[in-house]
Amino acid sequence: MGSGPAGFYTTQKLVSRKNINVDIYEKLPVPFGLVRYGVAPDHPEVKNVIKSFTTTASSDQVNFYGNVSIGDSLKLEDLVEAYHAVVLCYGSSLDKLLNIEGERSKNTVSARNFVGWYNGVPEDKDLEIDLNCDTVCIIGHGNVALDCARILSKPANLDKTDITNYAQKLIFNSGIKKIYLVGRRGPLQVSFTIKELRELINLNPSGTRLEPSTIFTDYQIGLRDLVSLTRQRRRLTELLLNTSINGDNPSKDFSGIECRIKFMSKPHEILSDENGRVKCLKIQKTKFNTREDFVNEGANPIDTGEFESIDCGLIIRSIGYKPLVVDKNLPINHRLGAIVNTNGRIQGHRSLYCSGWLATGATGVIAGTLNSSLLTARSILEDIDCKQLPGVDADRPGFKMISKILDKKSNQVVHFKDWLKIDDLEKQSGKALGKIREKFVEVDKMLEVASGKQSDH
Ligand code: FAD
Ligand code: NAP
């Protein structure tokens, strides 16, 4: 259940055994999950994994059934009855909340919706967002926050990518002058990575600053204090430290979009104007008690009781994702945001497995999802070999049974060959606009194309 990287990587390993068939179900009419709908449009190389997923989907052992949703079109018990094993890999489709006053003010959006909007997720296409403001606050110091900041900073050739046309136009005409990336902890606790940070800095080398610029000297931290860190953390911190030094001398003729990476700032309240529209983010300053805490990746700062207000016209909350619970009997670890499992085996449910973000929580890159998927597939293969999976020697009805349920609900199913028609039309429309692709953003249009009716895209 789910056709993101986890769905495809789990399938790839399973069908390496010639006597195993896999049916992949997907809520949307189109496959590939966050590879299509999360990965930033200016990172097309990351989407190359789609080639290998397409090869997998074309195998005789694999079927793709799009526009079928677990929890909506199908119940978990239907799937368990129809198949020898069911793998849940439907990702993390909700976002975490700050739970602070004013969070629902107008022009306060989640990164999940904002990313979905520029990437063409059907349910996000009508996101109410106004980019006619001077200053944006992005809350969170993860890679999704950096993606949002970079896209708002108008990287070169964005109009040639697969970004939706409507988003590209609004972004290019935006009046944004300053972007704050607001983190509640310090530079040693950021969860973004060096390649992504460097990319943002390189967009505007003289416009990127740390706040406070004295963050390292306040704690008397210099290069020599970083030697005990892991190589990855040390290099990232060195880049931040160098940026803090350069930030003291910003270029006077700078006219681009300024980016301020703000530390030790815990969101406290969002204030809005008389129309209910965000006007300011109030933060509480935090601090570390010791230098040791400052350089400890796992340390949590304490509140100082001092507050600061950042005037802004847009707030993007980028503090992580969490999963939707599609069946009340599934054991959930709410802290991790994952189904309780051991190597992909779901606790208390024989023949039910999970992989990808649903198994690990919403953390890690596509390669990490590959590892989780291999673990899960190996567990399934072991359970087959050790006769732990009930009834593997007898046939199960599979899609024959599921199709009857879907027919009763008049649920149109999109096959992989139908997706290839959608794919083709999207590429054609993109070509006409001088870009990689122009996505369909309406499910109805996708279904029209899938059913063979030509759509005016
Ligand atoms: P998903 O990719 O989320 O796939 C889940 C699939 O399940 C989706 O297709 C979804 O539509 C489907 N689904 C949801 N609900 C249901 C349901 N009820 N029934 C049936 N199907 C359902 N990693 C990188 O390596 N490089 C990057 O540049 C990168 N950029 C990212 C940018 C963003 C904004 C985000 C959020 C993540 C990014 N990642 C990146 C991480 C990467 O996307 C994830 O590691 C990976 O997609 C997780 O795979 P998954 O299959 O578990 O989940
Ligand atoms: P993330 O890496 O977990 O970052 C979430 C950020 O939100 C952290 O800085 C966290 O701070 C902060 N946060 C959480 N709760 C908060 C709260 N209540 N108040 C204030 N701040 C809060 O999540 P993500 O950015 O959504 O990324 C998800 C995964 O996708 C990551 O593994 C990421 O690397 C991956 N991804 C990769 C790429 C890429 O490779 N280019 C691009 C995008 C995403 P604390 O640390 O203090 O909790």
Coordinates of C-alpha atoms and ligand atoms in Angstrom, one line a residue:
M1 CA 0.0 0.0 0.0
G2 CA 1.8 3.1 -1.3
S3 CA 4.0 3.6 -4.4
G4 CA 6.7 5.8 -3.0
P5 CA 10.3 4.6 -2.8
A6 CA 9.4 2.2 0.0
G7 CA 6.7 0.5 -2.1
F8 CA 9.0 0.1 -5.1
Y9 CA 12.2 -0.9 -3.2
T10 CA 10.2 -3.5 -1.2
T11 CA 8.7 -4.8 -4.4
Q12 CA 12.1 -5.0 -6.2
K13 CA 13.5 -7.3 -3.5
L14 CA 10.4 -9.5 -3.3
V15 CA 10.2 -10.1 -7.0
S16 CA 13.8 -11.2 -7.2
R17 CA 12.1 -14.5 -6.3
K18 CA 10.3 -15.6 -9.5
N19 CA 7.4 -17.2 -7.7
I20 CA 6.3 -14.0 -5.9
N21 CA 3.8 -11.5 -7.4
V22 CA 3.3 -8.0 -6.0
D23 CA 0.3 -5.7 -6.5
I24 CA 1.1 -2.1 -5.7
Y25 CA -1.9 0.1 -4.6
E26 CA -1.6 3.9 -4.6
K27 CA -4.1 6.5 -3.3
L28 CA -3.4 8.9 -6.2
P29 CA -3.8 8.0 -9.9
V30 CA 0.0 8.5 -10.3
P31 CA 3.0 6.7 -8.7
F32 CA 6.2 7.6 -7.0
G33 CA 5.1 9.4 -3.8
L34 CA 7.5 12.1 -2.6
V35 CA 9.9 11.5 -5.5
R36 CA 7.2 13.2 -7.6
Y37 CA 5.6 15.3 -4.9
G38 CA 8.3 16.2 -2.3
V39 CA 11.7 16.3 -4.0
A40 CA 12.4 19.9 -5.0
P41 CA 11.9 20.7 -8.7
D42 CA 15.4 22.1 -9.0
H43 CA 16.8 18.7 -8.0
P44 CA 15.8 16.7 -11.1
E45 CA 18.8 14.3 -10.7
V46 CA 17.2 12.9 -7.4
K47 CA 14.2 11.8 -9.5
N48 CA 16.3 9.4 -11.6
V49 CA 15.2 6.6 -9.3
I50 CA 11.9 6.8 -11.3
K51 CA 13.7 4.9 -14.1
S52 CA 14.4 1.9 -12.0
F53 CA 10.8 2.0 -10.5
T54 CA 9.4 2.1 -14.0
T55 CA 11.4 -1.0 -14.9
T56 CA 10.0 -2.7 -11.8
A57 CA 6.5 -1.8 -12.6
S58 CA 6.8 -3.2 -16.1
S59 CA 7.7 -6.7 -14.8
D60 CA 5.2 -9.5 -15.3
Q61 CA 5.3 -10.1 -11.6
V62 CA 4.1 -6.6 -10.7
N63 CA 0.8 -4.8 -11.1
F64 CA 0.1 -1.1 -10.3
Y65 CA -3.3 -0.1 -9.2
G66 CA -3.6 3.7 -8.8
N67 CA -6.5 5.7 -7.4
V68 CA -7.1 3.1 -4.7
S69 CA -6.7 4.2 -1.1
I70 CA -6.4 2.1 2.0
G71 CA -8.8 3.4 4.7
D72 CA -11.1 4.8 2.0
S73 CA -11.5 2.5 -1.1
L74 CA -10.3 -0.5 0.9
K75 CA -10.2 -1.7 4.5
L76 CA -7.1 -3.3 5.9
E77 CA -9.1 -6.5 6.6
D78 CA -10.0 -6.8 2.8
L79 CA -6.3 -6.7 1.9
V80 CA -5.4 -9.3 4.6
E81 CA -8.0 -11.6 3.3
A82 CA -7.0 -11.2 -0.4
Y83 CA -3.2 -11.5 0.0
H84 CA -0.7 -13.7 1.7
A85 CA 1.2 -10.7 2.9
V86 CA 0.4 -7.0 3.1
V87 CA 3.1 -4.3 3.3
L88 CA 2.0 -0.8 4.5
C89 CA 4.2 1.8 3.0
Y90 CA 1.9 4.8 2.7
G91 CA 4.4 7.3 4.2
S92 CA 3.6 10.2 6.5
S93 CA 0.8 12.3 5.0
L94 CA 0.1 14.7 7.9
D95 CA 2.2 17.5 9.3
K96 CA 3.1 18.2 12.9
L97 CA 1.7 21.2 14.7
L98 CA 3.4 23.8 16.9
N99 CA 0.4 24.0 19.2
I100 CA 0.9 27.7 19.9
E101 CA -1.5 30.5 19.9
G102 CA -2.3 32.0 16.4
E103 CA -1.2 29.0 14.5
R104 CA -4.3 29.2 12.3
S105 CA -3.7 32.8 11.2
K106 CA -4.1 33.5 7.5
N107 CA -0.8 33.0 5.5
T108 CA 0.5 30.6 8.1
V109 CA 1.0 27.3 6.1
S110 CA 2.7 24.0 6.6
A111 CA 5.8 23.1 4.6
R112 CA 3.9 20.0 3.5
N113 CA 1.2 22.0 1.9
F114 CA 3.6 24.6 0.5
V115 CA 5.8 21.9 -1.1
G116 CA 2.6 20.1 -2.3
W117 CA 1.5 23.4 -3.9
Y118 CA 4.6 24.1 -5.9
N119 CA 4.9 20.4 -6.8
G120 CA 1.3 20.0 -7.9
V121 CA -0.3 17.7 -5.3
P122 CA -4.0 17.8 -6.2
E123 CA -5.2 18.6 -2.7
D124 CA -2.7 21.4 -2.4
K125 CA -3.2 23.1 -5.7
D126 CA -5.6 25.7 -4.3
L127 CA -3.5 26.5 -1.2
E128 CA -4.3 30.0 0.0
I129 CA -0.9 31.7 0.0
D130 CA 0.1 35.3 -0.6
L131 CA 3.7 35.9 -1.5
N132 CA 3.3 39.7 -1.6
C133 CA 5.1 40.4 1.6
D134 CA 8.6 41.5 2.6
T135 CA 9.5 38.9 5.2
V136 CA 8.9 35.2 5.6
C137 CA 9.6 33.1 8.6
I138 CA 10.3 29.4 8.0
I139 CA 10.1 27.5 11.3
G140 CA 12.5 24.5 11.6
H141 CA 16.1 23.7 10.7
G142 CA 15.6 20.6 8.5
N143 CA 16.2 20.0 4.8
V144 CA 12.5 20.7 4.0
A145 CA 12.9 24.1 5.5
L146 CA 16.0 24.7 3.3
D147 CA 14.0 23.5 0.2
C148 CA 11.3 26.0 1.0
A149 CA 13.8 28.8 1.5
R150 CA 15.7 28.0 -1.7
I151 CA 12.6 27.8 -3.9
L152 CA 11.4 31.2 -2.5
S153 CA 14.9 32.6 -3.3
K154 CA 14.1 32.0 -7.0
P155 CA 17.0 29.7 -8.1
A156 CA 18.1 30.1 -11.7
N157 CA 16.2 28.1 -14.3
L158 CA 13.3 27.2 -11.9
D159 CA 11.0 27.9 -14.8
K160 CA 12.6 25.0 -16.8
T161 CA 11.9 22.4 -14.2
D162 CA 8.7 20.5 -13.4
I163 CA 7.5 23.1 -10.9
T164 CA 3.8 23.9 -11.5
N165 CA 3.4 26.9 -13.8
Y166 CA 1.1 28.8 -11.3
A167 CA 3.6 28.4 -8.4
Q168 CA 6.6 29.5 -10.5
K169 CA 4.8 32.6 -11.7
L170 CA 3.8 33.6 -8.2
I171 CA 7.2 32.9 -6.8
F172 CA 9.0 34.9 -9.5
N173 CA 6.6 37.9 -9.0
S174 CA 6.8 37.7 -5.2
G175 CA 8.0 40.7 -3.2
I176 CA 9.9 38.7 -0.6
K177 CA 13.1 40.4 0.5
K178 CA 14.1 38.5 3.7
I179 CA 13.7 34.9 4.8
Y180 CA 14.3 33.9 8.4
L181 CA 15.0 30.2 9.1
V182 CA 14.0 29.9 12.8
G183 CA 15.4 27.1 14.9
R184 CA 14.7 26.4 18.6
R185 CA 18.2 25.0 19.2
G186 CA 21.8 25.9 18.2
P187 CA 24.1 25.4 15.2
L188 CA 25.2 22.0 16.4
Q189 CA 21.7 20.7 16.5
V190 CA 20.5 21.5 13.0
S191 CA 19.1 18.6 11.1
F192 CA 19.7 19.9 7.6
T193 CA 22.8 18.7 5.8
I194 CA 25.9 20.4 4.3
K195 CA 25.1 20.0 0.6
E196 CA 21.7 21.6 1.0
L197 CA 23.0 24.4 3.2
R198 CA 25.9 25.2 0.8
E199 CA 23.4 25.3 -2.1
L200 CA 21.3 27.9 -0.2
I201 CA 24.4 30.0 0.7
N202 CA 25.7 29.8 -2.8
L203 CA 22.5 31.4 -4.1
N204 CA 23.2 34.5 -2.1
P205 CA 26.7 34.3 -0.5
S206 CA 26.7 37.8 0.8
G207 CA 23.1 37.7 1.8
T208 CA 23.2 34.7 4.2
R209 CA 23.7 35.5 7.9
L210 CA 23.5 33.8 11.2
E211 CA 21.5 35.3 14.0
P212 CA 22.9 36.1 16.4
S213 CA 26.1 36.5 14.4
T214 CA 28.0 36.0 17.7
I215 CA 26.4 32.6 18.4
F216 CA 29.7 30.8 18.3
T217 CA 31.7 33.4 20.2
D218 CA 29.0 33.8 22.8
Y219 CA 29.8 30.2 23.8
Q220 CA 33.5 30.7 23.2
I221 CA 33.5 28.0 20.4
G222 CA 36.1 28.0 17.7
L223 CA 37.3 25.5 15.1
R224 CA 39.5 23.7 17.7
D225 CA 36.4 22.8 19.7
L226 CA 34.9 20.8 16.8
V227 CA 37.6 18.2 16.4
S228 CA 35.8 15.5 18.4
L229 CA 32.7 15.8 16.2
T230 CA 31.9 13.3 13.5
R231 CA 33.3 14.3 10.1
Q232 CA 29.9 15.1 8.8
R233 CA 28.8 17.3 11.7
R234 CA 32.2 19.0 11.9
R235 CA 32.2 20.0 8.2
L236 CA 28.6 21.3 8.5
T237 CA 29.5 23.3 11.6
E238 CA 32.6 24.7 10.0
L239 CA 30.4 26.0 7.2
L240 CA 28.1 27.6 9.7
L241 CA 31.0 29.1 11.6
N242 CA 32.5 30.6 8.5
T243 CA 29.1 32.0 7.5
S244 CA 28.8 33.6 10.9
I245 CA 32.2 35.3 10.5
N246 CA 31.4 36.5 6.9
G247 CA 28.0 37.6 8.1
D248 CA 29.7 40.4 10.0
N249 CA 30.7 42.0 6.7
P250 CA 27.6 41.8 4.5
S251 CA 28.2 43.3 1.1
K252 CA 26.8 46.8 0.9
D253 CA 25.5 46.5 -2.6
F254 CA 23.5 43.3 -1.9
S255 CA 20.1 43.5 -3.6
G256 CA 19.0 39.8 -3.6
I257 CA 16.9 38.0 -1.0
E258 CA 18.5 38.0 2.4
C259 CA 18.5 34.7 4.4
R260 CA 18.9 34.8 8.1
I261 CA 19.5 31.5 9.9
K262 CA 18.2 32.2 13.4
F263 CA 19.1 30.1 16.4
M264 CA 17.9 29.6 20.0
S265 CA 14.4 30.9 19.0
K266 CA 11.4 28.9 20.2
P267 CA 8.1 29.8 18.5
H268 CA 5.8 31.2 21.2
E269 CA 2.9 32.9 19.5
I270 CA 1.7 34.0 16.0
L271 CA 0.1 37.5 16.0
S272 CA -2.3 38.5 13.3
D273 CA -3.7 41.8 12.0
E274 CA -7.4 42.9 12.1
N275 CA -8.1 40.7 9.0
G276 CA -6.7 37.6 10.8
R277 CA -3.5 37.7 8.6
V278 CA -0.2 36.9 10.2
K279 CA 1.9 40.0 11.1
C280 CA 4.5 38.8 13.5
L281 CA 6.1 35.6 15.0
K282 CA 6.9 36.0 18.7
I283 CA 9.7 33.7 19.8
Q284 CA 11.1 32.9 23.2
K285 CA 14.9 33.0 23.3
T286 CA 16.6 29.8 24.6
K287 CA 20.1 29.2 25.9
F288 CA 22.5 26.4 26.7
N289 CA 23.8 26.3 30.3
T290 CA 27.2 25.1 29.3
R291 CA 29.7 25.0 26.3
E292 CA 29.4 21.2 26.5
D293 CA 25.7 21.4 25.8
F294 CA 26.3 23.8 22.9
V295 CA 28.4 21.2 21.1
N296 CA 26.2 18.2 22.1
E297 CA 23.9 17.2 19.2
G298 CA 21.3 15.8 21.5
A299 CA 21.2 18.7 24.0
N300 CA 18.0 20.7 24.6
P301 CA 18.3 24.4 25.6
I302 CA 16.3 26.0 28.4
D303 CA 13.9 28.9 28.1
T304 CA 15.2 32.3 29.1
G305 CA 11.9 34.1 29.6
E306 CA 13.1 36.7 27.1
F307 CA 11.0 37.3 24.0
E308 CA 11.5 38.8 20.6
S309 CA 9.1 39.6 17.7
I310 CA 9.9 39.1 14.0
D311 CA 7.5 41.1 11.8
C312 CA 6.6 38.9 8.8
G313 CA 3.8 38.4 6.3
L314 CA 4.1 34.6 5.8
I315 CA 5.0 31.8 8.1
I316 CA 5.9 28.3 6.9
R317 CA 5.9 25.6 9.6
S318 CA 8.5 23.0 8.6
I319 CA 8.8 20.9 11.7
G320 CA 8.2 17.4 10.3
Y321 CA 5.6 15.0 9.1
K322 CA 3.5 12.3 10.8
P323 CA 1.5 9.3 9.5
L324 CA -2.3 9.0 9.1
V325 CA -3.6 6.0 11.1
V326 CA -5.8 4.1 8.5
D327 CA -6.9 1.4 11.0
K328 CA -7.5 1.8 14.7
N329 CA -6.0 -1.7 15.4
L330 CA -2.6 -0.7 14.1
P331 CA 0.0 -0.2 16.9
I332 CA 1.4 3.3 16.6
N333 CA 4.5 4.8 18.3
H334 CA 3.3 8.4 18.4
R335 CA 6.7 9.7 19.5
L336 CA 8.4 8.3 16.5
G337 CA 5.5 8.8 14.2
A338 CA 5.7 5.1 13.0
I339 CA 4.0 1.8 13.2
V340 CA 5.4 -0.4 15.9
N341 CA 7.5 -3.1 14.1
T342 CA 10.5 -5.3 14.2
N343 CA 12.4 -5.3 11.0
G344 CA 9.2 -4.5 9.2
R345 CA 7.0 -7.1 11.0
I346 CA 4.1 -5.2 12.5
Q347 CA 3.7 -6.0 16.2
G348 CA 0.7 -8.3 16.9
H349 CA -0.3 -8.8 13.2
R350 CA 0.9 -11.8 11.4
S351 CA 1.1 -11.3 7.6
L352 CA 1.2 -7.5 8.0
Y353 CA 4.4 -5.6 7.4
C354 CA 5.5 -2.0 7.0
S355 CA 8.4 -0.2 5.3
G356 CA 9.8 3.3 4.6
W357 CA 8.7 6.4 6.5
L358 CA 5.8 4.5 8.0
A359 CA 8.2 2.1 9.6
T360 CA 10.9 4.5 10.6
G361 CA 9.2 7.8 11.2
A362 CA 9.4 10.7 8.7
T363 CA 13.2 10.9 8.7
G364 CA 15.9 10.0 6.2
V365 CA 16.5 10.3 2.5
I366 CA 15.5 7.9 -0.4
A367 CA 18.6 5.8 0.2
G368 CA 17.5 5.3 3.8
T369 CA 14.1 4.2 2.6
L370 CA 15.9 1.6 0.5
N371 CA 17.5 0.1 3.6
S372 CA 14.2 -0.1 5.5
S373 CA 12.5 -1.7 2.5
L374 CA 15.2 -4.3 2.1
L375 CA 14.9 -5.2 5.8
T376 CA 11.1 -5.6 5.4
A377 CA 11.4 -7.7 2.3
R378 CA 13.9 -10.0 3.9
S379 CA 11.6 -10.5 6.9
I380 CA 8.8 -11.5 4.4
L381 CA 11.1 -13.9 2.6
E382 CA 12.3 -15.4 5.9
D383 CA 8.7 -15.8 7.1
I384 CA 7.8 -17.6 3.8
D385 CA 10.8 -19.9 4.2
C386 CA 10.1 -20.7 7.9
K387 CA 6.4 -21.2 7.2
Q388 CA 5.5 -18.3 9.5
L389 CA 3.2 -16.9 6.9
P390 CA -0.2 -18.6 7.0
G391 CA -1.5 -20.3 3.9
V392 CA 1.4 -19.6 1.5
D393 CA 0.9 -23.0 -0.1
A394 CA -2.6 -22.2 -1.3
D395 CA -3.7 -19.5 -3.7
R396 CA -5.2 -16.2 -2.5
P397 CA -7.7 -14.2 -4.6
G398 CA -5.6 -11.0 -4.7
F399 CA -6.9 -8.4 -7.1
K400 CA -9.8 -10.7 -8.3
M401 CA -11.4 -10.1 -4.9
I402 CA -10.3 -6.5 -4.5
S403 CA -11.6 -5.5 -8.0
K404 CA -15.1 -6.6 -6.9
I405 CA -15.0 -4.3 -3.9
L406 CA -13.7 -1.5 -6.1
D407 CA -16.3 -2.1 -8.8
K408 CA -19.1 -1.9 -6.2
K409 CA -17.8 1.5 -5.3
S410 CA -17.4 2.5 -8.9
N411 CA -13.7 3.2 -8.0
Q412 CA -11.8 3.7 -11.3
V413 CA -8.5 2.0 -11.2
V414 CA -5.4 3.4 -12.9
H415 CA -3.0 0.9 -14.3
F416 CA 0.7 1.5 -15.0
K417 CA 0.1 1.8 -18.8
D418 CA -2.5 4.5 -18.0
W419 CA 0.1 6.4 -15.9
L420 CA 2.4 6.3 -18.9
K421 CA -0.3 8.1 -20.9
I422 CA -0.5 10.8 -18.2
D423 CA 3.3 11.0 -18.1
D424 CA 3.5 11.4 -21.8
L425 CA 1.0 14.2 -21.9
E426 CA 2.6 16.0 -19.0
K427 CA 6.0 15.9 -20.8
Q428 CA 4.4 17.2 -24.0
S429 CA 2.7 20.1 -22.2
G430 CA 6.0 20.8 -20.5
K431 CA 7.9 20.9 -23.8
A432 CA 5.4 23.4 -25.2
L433 CA 6.3 25.6 -22.2
G434 CA 10.0 25.0 -22.5
K435 CA 10.2 22.9 -19.3
I436 CA 10.7 19.3 -18.2
R437 CA 7.0 18.7 -17.6
E438 CA 3.8 20.4 -16.6
K439 CA 1.9 18.2 -14.1
F440 CA -1.8 17.5 -14.1
V441 CA -3.0 18.9 -10.8
E442 CA -6.6 17.6 -10.9
V443 CA -7.5 14.0 -10.2
D444 CA -10.4 14.2 -12.6
K445 CA -8.2 15.2 -15.5
M446 CA -5.8 12.4 -14.7
L447 CA -8.6 9.9 -14.6
E448 CA -9.9 11.2 -17.9
V449 CA -6.5 10.7 -19.6
A450 CA -6.2 7.3 -17.9
S451 CA -9.5 6.2 -19.3
G452 CA -8.4 7.1 -22.8
K453 CA -10.3 10.3 -23.2
Q454 CA -7.9 13.1 -24.5
S455 CA -7.7 15.9 -22.0
D456 CA -7.1 19.6 -22.8
H457 CA -4.1 20.0 -20.5
Ligands
FAD1 P1 6.3 8.4 0.3 O1 7.3 8.8 -0.7 O2 5.6 9.4 1.0 O3 5.3 7.4 -0.4 C1 4.1 7.0 0.2 C2 3.1 6.8 -0.9 O4 1.9 6.2 -0.3 C3 2.6 8.0 -1.7 O5 2.6 7.8 -3.1 C4 1.2 8.3 -1.2 O6 0.4 8.9 -2.1 C5 0.7 6.9 -0.9 N1 -0.4 6.8 0.1 C6 -0.6 7.7 1.1 N2 -1.8 7.4 1.7 C7 -2.2 6.2 1.1 C8 -3.4 5.4 1.3 N3 -4.2 5.7 2.3 N4 -3.6 4.4 0.5 C9 -2.7 4.1 -0.5 N5 -1.6 4.9 -0.8 C10 -1.4 5.9 0.1 N6 15.1 12.4 -0.1 C11 16.2 12.4 -0.9 O7 17.0 11.4 -1.0 N7 16.5 13.5 -1.7 C12 15.7 14.7 -1.7 O8 16.0 15.6 -2.4 C13 14.5 14.6 -0.9 N8 13.7 15.7 -0.9 C14 12.6 15.6 -0.1 C15 11.7 16.8 0.0 C16 10.6 16.7 0.8 C17 9.7 18.0 0.8 C18 10.3 15.6 1.6 C19 9.1 15.6 2.5 C20 11.2 14.5 1.6 C21 12.3 14.5 0.8 N9 13.2 13.4 0.7 C22 14.3 13.5 -0.1 C23 12.9 12.2 1.5 C24 12.2 11.1 0.7 O9 11.2 11.8 -0.1 C25 11.7 10.0 1.6 O10 12.8 9.4 2.2 C26 10.9 9.0 0.8 O11 10.0 9.5 -0.1 C27 10.1 8.1 1.8 O12 9.5 7.1 1.0 P2 8.1 6.4 1.4 O13 7.8 5.4 0.3 O14 8.2 5.8 2.8 O15 7.0 7.5 1.5
NAP2 P1 13.6 17.2 10.2 O1 14.9 16.9 9.5 O2 13.2 16.2 11.2 O3 13.6 18.7 10.7 C1 12.6 19.2 11.5 C2 13.0 20.5 12.2 O4 11.8 21.0 12.9 C3 14.1 20.3 13.2 O5 15.0 21.4 13.1 C4 13.3 20.4 14.5 O6 14.1 20.9 15.6 C5 12.2 21.3 14.2 N1 11.1 21.2 15.1 C6 10.3 20.1 15.3 N2 9.3 20.3 16.2 C7 9.5 21.7 16.5 C8 8.7 22.5 17.3 N3 7.6 22.1 18.0 N4 9.1 23.8 17.4 C9 10.2 24.3 16.7 N5 10.9 23.5 15.9 C10 10.5 22.2 15.8 O7 12.4 17.1 9.1 P2 12.2 17.7 7.6 O8 12.9 18.9 7.4 O9 10.7 17.6 7.5 O10 12.8 16.5 6.7 C11 12.3 15.1 6.8 C12 13.3 14.2 6.2 O11 13.4 14.4 4.7 C13 14.7 14.5 6.7 O12 15.4 13.3 7.0 C14 15.4 15.2 5.6 O13 16.8 15.0 5.5 C15 14.7 14.6 4.4 N6 14.9 15.5 3.2 C16 16.0 15.4 2.5 C17 16.2 16.3 1.5 C18 17.5 16.2 0.7 O14 18.2 15.3 0.8 N7 17.8 17.2 -0.1 C19 15.3 17.3 1.2 C20 14.1 17.4 2.0 C21 14.0 16.5 3.0 P3 14.6 19.9 16.8 O15 15.8 19.3 16.2 O16 14.9 20.9 17.9 O17 13.5 19.0 17.1

